[in-house]
MMTF fields as JSON, N, C-alpha, C and O atoms, coordinates in Angstrom:
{
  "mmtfVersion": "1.0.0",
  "mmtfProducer": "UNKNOWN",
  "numBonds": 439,
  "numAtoms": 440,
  "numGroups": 110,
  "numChains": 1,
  "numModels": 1,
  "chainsPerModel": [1],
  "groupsPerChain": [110],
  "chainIdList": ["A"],
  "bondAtomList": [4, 2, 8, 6, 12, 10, 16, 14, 20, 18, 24, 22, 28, 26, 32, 30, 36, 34, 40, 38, 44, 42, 48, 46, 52, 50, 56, 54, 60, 58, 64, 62, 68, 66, 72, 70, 76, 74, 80, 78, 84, 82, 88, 86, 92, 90, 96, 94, 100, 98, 104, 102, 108, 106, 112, 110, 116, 114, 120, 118, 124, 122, 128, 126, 132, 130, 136, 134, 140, 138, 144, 142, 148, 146, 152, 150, 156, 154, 160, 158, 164, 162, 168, 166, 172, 170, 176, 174, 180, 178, 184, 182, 188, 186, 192, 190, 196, 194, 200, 198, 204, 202, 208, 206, 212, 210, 216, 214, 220, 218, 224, 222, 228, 226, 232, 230, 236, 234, 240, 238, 244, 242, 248, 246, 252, 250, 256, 254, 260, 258, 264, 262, 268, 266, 272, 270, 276, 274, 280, 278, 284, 282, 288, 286, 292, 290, 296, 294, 300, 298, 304, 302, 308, 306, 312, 310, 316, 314, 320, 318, 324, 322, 328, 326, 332, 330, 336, 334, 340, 338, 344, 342, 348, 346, 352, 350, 356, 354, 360, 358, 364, 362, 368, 366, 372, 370, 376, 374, 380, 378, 384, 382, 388, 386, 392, 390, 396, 394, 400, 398, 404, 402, 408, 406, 412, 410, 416, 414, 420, 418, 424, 422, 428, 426, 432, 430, 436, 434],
  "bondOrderList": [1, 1, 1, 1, 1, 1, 1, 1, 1, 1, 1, 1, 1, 1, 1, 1, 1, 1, 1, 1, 1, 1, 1, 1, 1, 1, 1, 1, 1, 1, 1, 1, 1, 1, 1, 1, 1, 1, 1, 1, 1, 1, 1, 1, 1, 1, 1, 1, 1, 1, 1, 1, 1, 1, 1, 1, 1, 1, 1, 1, 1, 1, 1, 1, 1, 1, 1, 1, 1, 1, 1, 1, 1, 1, 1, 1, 1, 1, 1, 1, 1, 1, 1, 1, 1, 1, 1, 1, 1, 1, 1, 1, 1, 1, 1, 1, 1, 1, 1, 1, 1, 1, 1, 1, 1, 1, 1, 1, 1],
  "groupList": [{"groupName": "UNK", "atomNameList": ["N", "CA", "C", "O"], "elementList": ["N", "C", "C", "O"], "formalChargeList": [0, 0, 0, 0], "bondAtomList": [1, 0, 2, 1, 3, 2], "bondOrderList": [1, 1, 2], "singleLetterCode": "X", "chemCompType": "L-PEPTIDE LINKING"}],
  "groupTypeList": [0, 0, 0, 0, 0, 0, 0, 0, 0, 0, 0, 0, 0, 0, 0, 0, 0, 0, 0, 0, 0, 0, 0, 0, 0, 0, 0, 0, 0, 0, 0, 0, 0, 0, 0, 0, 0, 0, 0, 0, 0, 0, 0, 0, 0, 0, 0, 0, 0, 0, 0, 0, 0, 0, 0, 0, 0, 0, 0, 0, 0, 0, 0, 0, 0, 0, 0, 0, 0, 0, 0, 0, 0, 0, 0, 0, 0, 0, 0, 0, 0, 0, 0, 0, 0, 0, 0, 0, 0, 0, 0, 0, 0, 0, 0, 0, 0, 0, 0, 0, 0, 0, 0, 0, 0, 0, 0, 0, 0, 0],
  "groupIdList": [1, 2, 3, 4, 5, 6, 7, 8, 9, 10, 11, 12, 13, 14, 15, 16, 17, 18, 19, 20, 21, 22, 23, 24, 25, 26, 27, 28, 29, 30, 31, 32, 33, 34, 35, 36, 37, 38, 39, 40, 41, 42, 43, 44, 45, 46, 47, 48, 49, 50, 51, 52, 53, 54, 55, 56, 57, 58, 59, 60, 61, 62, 63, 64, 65, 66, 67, 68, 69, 70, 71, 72, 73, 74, 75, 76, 77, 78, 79, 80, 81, 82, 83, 84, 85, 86, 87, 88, 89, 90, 91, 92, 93, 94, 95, 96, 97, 98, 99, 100, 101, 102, 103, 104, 105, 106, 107, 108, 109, 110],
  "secStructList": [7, 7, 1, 1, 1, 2, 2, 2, 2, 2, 2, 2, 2, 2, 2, 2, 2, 2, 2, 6, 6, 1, 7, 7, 6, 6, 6, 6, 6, 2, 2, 2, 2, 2, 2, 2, 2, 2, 2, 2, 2, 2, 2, 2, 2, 2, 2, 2, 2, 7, 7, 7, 7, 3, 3, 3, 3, 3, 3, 3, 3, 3, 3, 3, 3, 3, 6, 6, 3, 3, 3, 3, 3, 3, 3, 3, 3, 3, 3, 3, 3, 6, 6, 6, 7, 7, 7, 7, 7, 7, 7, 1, 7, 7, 3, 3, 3, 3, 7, 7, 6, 2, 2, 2, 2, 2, 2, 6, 6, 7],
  "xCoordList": [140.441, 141.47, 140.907, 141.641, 139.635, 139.268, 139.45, 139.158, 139.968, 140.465, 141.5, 141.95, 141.913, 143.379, 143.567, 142.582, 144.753, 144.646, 144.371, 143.796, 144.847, 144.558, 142.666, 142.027, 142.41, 141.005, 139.771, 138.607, 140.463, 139.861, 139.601, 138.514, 140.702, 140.935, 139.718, 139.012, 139.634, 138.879, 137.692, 136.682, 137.619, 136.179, 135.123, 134.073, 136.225, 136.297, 135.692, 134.53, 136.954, 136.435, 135.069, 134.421, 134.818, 133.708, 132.469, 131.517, 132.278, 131.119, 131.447, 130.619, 132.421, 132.191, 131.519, 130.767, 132.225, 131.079, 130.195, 129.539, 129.334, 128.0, 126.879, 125.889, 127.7, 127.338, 127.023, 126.214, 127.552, 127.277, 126.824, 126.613, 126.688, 125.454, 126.699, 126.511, 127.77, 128.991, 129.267, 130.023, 128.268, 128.394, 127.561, 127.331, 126.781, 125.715, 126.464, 127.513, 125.559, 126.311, 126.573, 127.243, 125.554, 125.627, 127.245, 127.731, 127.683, 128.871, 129.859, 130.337, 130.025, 131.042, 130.64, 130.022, 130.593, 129.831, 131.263, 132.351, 130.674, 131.167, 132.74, 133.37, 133.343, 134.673, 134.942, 135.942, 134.339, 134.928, 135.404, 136.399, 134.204, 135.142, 135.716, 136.08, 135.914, 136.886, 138.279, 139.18, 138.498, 139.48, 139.844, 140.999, 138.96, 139.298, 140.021, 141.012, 139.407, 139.841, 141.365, 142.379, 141.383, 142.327, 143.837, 144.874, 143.555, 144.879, 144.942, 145.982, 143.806, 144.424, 144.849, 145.483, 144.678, 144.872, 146.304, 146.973, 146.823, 148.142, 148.842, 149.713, 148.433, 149.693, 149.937, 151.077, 148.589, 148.762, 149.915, 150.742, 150.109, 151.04, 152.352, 153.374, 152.542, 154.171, 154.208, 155.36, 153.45, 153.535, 154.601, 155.662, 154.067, 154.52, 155.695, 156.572, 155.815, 156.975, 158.393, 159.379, 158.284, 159.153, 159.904, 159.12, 160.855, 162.018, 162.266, 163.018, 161.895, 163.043, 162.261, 161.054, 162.825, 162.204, 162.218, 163.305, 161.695, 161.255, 161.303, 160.31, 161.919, 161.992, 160.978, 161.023, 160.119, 159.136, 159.789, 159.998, 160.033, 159.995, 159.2, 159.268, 158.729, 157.684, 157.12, 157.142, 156.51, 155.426, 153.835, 153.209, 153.662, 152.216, 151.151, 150.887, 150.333, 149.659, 148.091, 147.487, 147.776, 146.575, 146.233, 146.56, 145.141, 144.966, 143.585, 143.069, 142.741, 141.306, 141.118, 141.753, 140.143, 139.899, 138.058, 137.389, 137.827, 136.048, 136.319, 137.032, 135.186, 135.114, 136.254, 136.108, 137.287, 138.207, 139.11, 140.156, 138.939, 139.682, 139.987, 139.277, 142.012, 142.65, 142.89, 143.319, 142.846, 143.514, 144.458, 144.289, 145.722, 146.332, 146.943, 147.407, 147.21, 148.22, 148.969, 149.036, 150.223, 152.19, 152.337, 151.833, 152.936, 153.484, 154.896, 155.416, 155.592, 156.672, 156.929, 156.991, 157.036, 157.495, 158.4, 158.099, 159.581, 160.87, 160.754, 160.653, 160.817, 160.98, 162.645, 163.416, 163.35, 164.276, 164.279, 163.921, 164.709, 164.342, 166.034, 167.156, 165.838, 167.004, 167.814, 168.849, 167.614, 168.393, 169.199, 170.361, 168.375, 168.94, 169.459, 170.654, 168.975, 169.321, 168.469, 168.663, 167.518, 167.161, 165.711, 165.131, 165.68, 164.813, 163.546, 163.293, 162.182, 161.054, 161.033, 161.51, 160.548, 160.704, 159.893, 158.873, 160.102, 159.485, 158.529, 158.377, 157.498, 156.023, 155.704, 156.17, 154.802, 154.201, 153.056, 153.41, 152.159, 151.417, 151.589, 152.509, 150.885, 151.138, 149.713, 149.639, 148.734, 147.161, 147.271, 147.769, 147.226, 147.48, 146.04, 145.53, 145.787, 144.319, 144.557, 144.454, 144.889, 144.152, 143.78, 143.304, 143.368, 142.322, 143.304, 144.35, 142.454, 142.845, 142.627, 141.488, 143.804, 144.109, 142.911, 142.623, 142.699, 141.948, 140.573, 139.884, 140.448, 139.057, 138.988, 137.977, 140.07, 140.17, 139.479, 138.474, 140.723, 140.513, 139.371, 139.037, 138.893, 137.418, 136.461, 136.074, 136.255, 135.526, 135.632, 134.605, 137.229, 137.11, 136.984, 137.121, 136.638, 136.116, 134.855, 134.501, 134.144, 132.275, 132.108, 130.975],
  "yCoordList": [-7.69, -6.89, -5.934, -5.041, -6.056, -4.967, -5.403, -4.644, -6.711, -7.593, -6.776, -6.672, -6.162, -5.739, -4.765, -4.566, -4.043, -2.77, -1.723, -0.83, -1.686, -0.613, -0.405, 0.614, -1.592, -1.722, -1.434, -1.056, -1.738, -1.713, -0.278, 0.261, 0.251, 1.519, 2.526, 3.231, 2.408, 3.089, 2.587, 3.253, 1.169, 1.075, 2.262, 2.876, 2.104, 3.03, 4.2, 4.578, 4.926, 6.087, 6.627, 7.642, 5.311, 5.977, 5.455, 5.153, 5.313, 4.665, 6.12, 6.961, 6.584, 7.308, 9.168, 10.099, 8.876, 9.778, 9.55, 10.537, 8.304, 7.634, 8.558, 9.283, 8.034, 8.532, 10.258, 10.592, 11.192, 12.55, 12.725, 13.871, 12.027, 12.45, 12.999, 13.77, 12.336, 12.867, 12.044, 12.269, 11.021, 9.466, 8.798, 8.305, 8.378, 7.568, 5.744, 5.462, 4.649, 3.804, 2.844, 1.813, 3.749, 2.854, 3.516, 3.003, 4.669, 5.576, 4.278, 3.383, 4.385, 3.586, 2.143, 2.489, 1.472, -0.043, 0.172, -0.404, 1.302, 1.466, 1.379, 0.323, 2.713, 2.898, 1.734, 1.303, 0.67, -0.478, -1.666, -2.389, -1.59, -2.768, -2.053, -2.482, -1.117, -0.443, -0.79, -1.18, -0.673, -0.628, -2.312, -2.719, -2.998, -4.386, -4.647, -5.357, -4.013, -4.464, -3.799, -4.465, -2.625, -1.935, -2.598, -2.702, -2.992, -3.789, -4.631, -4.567, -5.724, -6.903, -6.699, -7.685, -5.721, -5.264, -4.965, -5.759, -4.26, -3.94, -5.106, -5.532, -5.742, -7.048, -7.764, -8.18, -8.093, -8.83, -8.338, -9.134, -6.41, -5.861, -5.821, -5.534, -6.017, -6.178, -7.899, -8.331, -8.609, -9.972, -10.18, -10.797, -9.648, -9.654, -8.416, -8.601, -7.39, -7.318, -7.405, -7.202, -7.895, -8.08, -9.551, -10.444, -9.811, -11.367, -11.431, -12.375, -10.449, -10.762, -11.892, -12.0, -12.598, -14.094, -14.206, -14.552, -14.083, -14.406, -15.229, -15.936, -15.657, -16.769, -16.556, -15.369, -17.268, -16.937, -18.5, -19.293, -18.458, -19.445, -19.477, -18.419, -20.158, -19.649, -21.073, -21.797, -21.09, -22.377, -21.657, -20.603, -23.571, -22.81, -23.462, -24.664, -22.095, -21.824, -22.742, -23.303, -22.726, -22.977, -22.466, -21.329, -23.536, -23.476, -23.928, -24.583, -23.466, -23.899, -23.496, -22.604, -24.209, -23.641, -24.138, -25.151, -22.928, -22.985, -22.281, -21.339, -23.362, -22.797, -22.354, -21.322, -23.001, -22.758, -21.48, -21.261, -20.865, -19.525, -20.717, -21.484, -20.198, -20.897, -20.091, -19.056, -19.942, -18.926, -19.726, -20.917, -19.011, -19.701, -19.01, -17.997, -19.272, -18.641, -19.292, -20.485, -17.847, -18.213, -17.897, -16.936, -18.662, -17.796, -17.42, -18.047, -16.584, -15.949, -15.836, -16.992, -15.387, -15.594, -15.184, -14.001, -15.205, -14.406, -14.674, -15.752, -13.294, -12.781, -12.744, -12.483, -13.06, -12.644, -12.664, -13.637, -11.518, -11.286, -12.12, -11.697, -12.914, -13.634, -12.827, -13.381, -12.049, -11.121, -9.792, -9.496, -9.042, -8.608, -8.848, -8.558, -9.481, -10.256, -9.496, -9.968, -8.32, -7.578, -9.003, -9.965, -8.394, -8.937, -8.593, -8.607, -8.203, -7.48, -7.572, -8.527, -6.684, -6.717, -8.064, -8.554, -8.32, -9.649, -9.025, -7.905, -10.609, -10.264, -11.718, -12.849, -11.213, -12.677, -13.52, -14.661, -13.136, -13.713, -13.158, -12.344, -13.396, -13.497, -14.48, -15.69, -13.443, -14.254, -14.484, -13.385, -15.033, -15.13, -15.929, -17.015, -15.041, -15.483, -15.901, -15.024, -17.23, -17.597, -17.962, -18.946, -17.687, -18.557, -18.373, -17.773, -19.142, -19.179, -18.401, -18.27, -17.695, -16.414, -16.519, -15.64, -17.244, -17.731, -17.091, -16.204, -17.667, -17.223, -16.035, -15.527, -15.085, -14.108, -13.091, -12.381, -13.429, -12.396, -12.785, -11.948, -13.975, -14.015, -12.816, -11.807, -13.218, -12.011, -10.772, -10.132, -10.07, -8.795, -8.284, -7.088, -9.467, -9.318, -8.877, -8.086, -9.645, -9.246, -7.897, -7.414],
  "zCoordList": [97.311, 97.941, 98.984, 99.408, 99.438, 100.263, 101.583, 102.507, 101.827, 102.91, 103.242, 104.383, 102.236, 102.934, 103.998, 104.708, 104.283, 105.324, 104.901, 105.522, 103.479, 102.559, 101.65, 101.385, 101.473, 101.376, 102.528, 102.405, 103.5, 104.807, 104.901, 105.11, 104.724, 105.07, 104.514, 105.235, 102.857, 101.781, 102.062, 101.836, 102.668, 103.122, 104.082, 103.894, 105.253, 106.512, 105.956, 106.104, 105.054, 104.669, 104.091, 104.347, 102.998, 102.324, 103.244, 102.523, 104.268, 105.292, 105.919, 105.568, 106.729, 107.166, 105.949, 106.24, 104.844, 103.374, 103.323, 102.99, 103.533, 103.672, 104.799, 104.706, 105.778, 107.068, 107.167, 108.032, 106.433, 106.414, 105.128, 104.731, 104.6, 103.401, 102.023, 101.082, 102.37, 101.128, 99.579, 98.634, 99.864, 99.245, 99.135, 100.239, 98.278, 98.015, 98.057, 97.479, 98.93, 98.744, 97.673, 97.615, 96.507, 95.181, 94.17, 93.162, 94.858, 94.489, 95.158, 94.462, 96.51, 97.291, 96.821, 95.814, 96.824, 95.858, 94.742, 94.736, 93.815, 92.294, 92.938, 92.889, 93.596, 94.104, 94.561, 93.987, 95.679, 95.786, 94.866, 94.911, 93.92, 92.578, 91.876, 90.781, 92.146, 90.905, 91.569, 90.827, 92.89, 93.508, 93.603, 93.471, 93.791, 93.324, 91.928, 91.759, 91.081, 89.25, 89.411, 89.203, 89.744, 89.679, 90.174, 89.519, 91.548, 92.381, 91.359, 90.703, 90.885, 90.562, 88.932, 88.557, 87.896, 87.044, 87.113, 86.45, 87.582, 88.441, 88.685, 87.927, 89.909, 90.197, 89.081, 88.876, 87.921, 86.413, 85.705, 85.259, 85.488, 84.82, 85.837, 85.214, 87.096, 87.668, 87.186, 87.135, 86.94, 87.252, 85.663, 85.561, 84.916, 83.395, 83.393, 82.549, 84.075, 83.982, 84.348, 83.64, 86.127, 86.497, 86.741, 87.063, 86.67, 86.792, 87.46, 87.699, 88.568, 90.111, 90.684, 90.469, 91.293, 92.304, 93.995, 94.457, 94.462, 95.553, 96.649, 96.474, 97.857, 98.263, 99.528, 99.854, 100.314, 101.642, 101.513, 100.595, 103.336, 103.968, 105.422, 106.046, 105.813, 107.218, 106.795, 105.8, 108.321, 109.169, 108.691, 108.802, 107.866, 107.793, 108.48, 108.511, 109.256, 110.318, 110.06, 110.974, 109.033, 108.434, 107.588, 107.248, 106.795, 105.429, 105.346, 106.252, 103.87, 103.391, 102.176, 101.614, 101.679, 100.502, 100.154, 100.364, 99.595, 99.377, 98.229, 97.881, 97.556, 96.35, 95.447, 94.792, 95.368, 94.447, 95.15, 94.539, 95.983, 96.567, 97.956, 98.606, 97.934, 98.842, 99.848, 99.338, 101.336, 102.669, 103.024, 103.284, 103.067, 103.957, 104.636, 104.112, 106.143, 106.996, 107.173, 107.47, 106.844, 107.181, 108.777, 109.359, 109.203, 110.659, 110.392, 109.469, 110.96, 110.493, 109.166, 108.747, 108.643, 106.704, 106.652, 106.815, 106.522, 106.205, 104.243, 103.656, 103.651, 102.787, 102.382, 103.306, 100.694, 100.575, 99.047, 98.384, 98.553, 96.972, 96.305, 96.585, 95.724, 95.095, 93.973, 93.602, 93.596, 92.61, 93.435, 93.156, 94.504, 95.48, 96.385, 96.336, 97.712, 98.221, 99.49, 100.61, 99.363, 100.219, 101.061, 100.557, 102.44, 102.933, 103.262, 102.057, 103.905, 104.044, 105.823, 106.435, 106.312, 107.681, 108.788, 108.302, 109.443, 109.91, 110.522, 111.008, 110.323, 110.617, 111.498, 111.367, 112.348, 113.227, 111.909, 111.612, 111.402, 110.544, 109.311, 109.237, 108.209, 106.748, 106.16, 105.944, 106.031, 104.878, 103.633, 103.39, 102.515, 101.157, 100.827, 101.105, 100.264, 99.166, 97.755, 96.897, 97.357, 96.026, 95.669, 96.234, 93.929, 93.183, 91.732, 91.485, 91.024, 89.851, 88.829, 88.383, 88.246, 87.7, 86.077, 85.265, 86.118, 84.65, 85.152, 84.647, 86.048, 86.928, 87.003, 86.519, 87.66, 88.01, 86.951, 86.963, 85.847, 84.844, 83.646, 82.808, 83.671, 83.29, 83.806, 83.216, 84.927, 85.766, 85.312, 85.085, 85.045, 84.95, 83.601, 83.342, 82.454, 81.558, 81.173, 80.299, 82.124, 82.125, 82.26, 82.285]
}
């Protein structure tokens, strides 16, 4: 998850803590998988509690997969939650990273 904008972001930050002597990078290291376990710890507990369903429709842009972790790009995605009926604001692209959740949470066992 540090792919993300929000990961990116906390990256940013703690390089620039690095950089003035605020942060050791074996500290920022730690804060970064924590912040990994954490998101995906999280999406596990909305995943189990919520029923609402989802519909994405969009052109897909391209796709790969290494090593068991899939990328793929959506072009346009239109979002529409089927219990609401609400939509998510439109976007030109859309990245989705997966792998297999078995995998996943193996890992955050160790």
């Amino acid at each position: 998850y540090q792919a993300t904008t929000l990961g990116q972001c906390l990256s940013e930050a703690l390089q620039e803590m690095i950089d003035h002597d605020e942060c050791s990078l074996e500290v920022a290291k730690k804060i970064l998988d924590y912040f990994d376990e954490s998101i995906c710890t999280k999406f596990a507990e909305m995943a189990k509690k919520k029923k609402d369903k989802t519909t994405v429709k969009a052109s897909l842009h391209s796709y790969n997969n290494v090593e068991n972790v899939w990328n793929f790009i959506l072009e346009d995605p239109k979002f529409e939650n089927l219990k609401t009926g609400h939509t998510l604001p439109e976007i030109k692209y859309l990245k989705i990273i997966a792998m297999d959740s078995k995998e996943v949470f193996k890992n955050l066992e160790k």
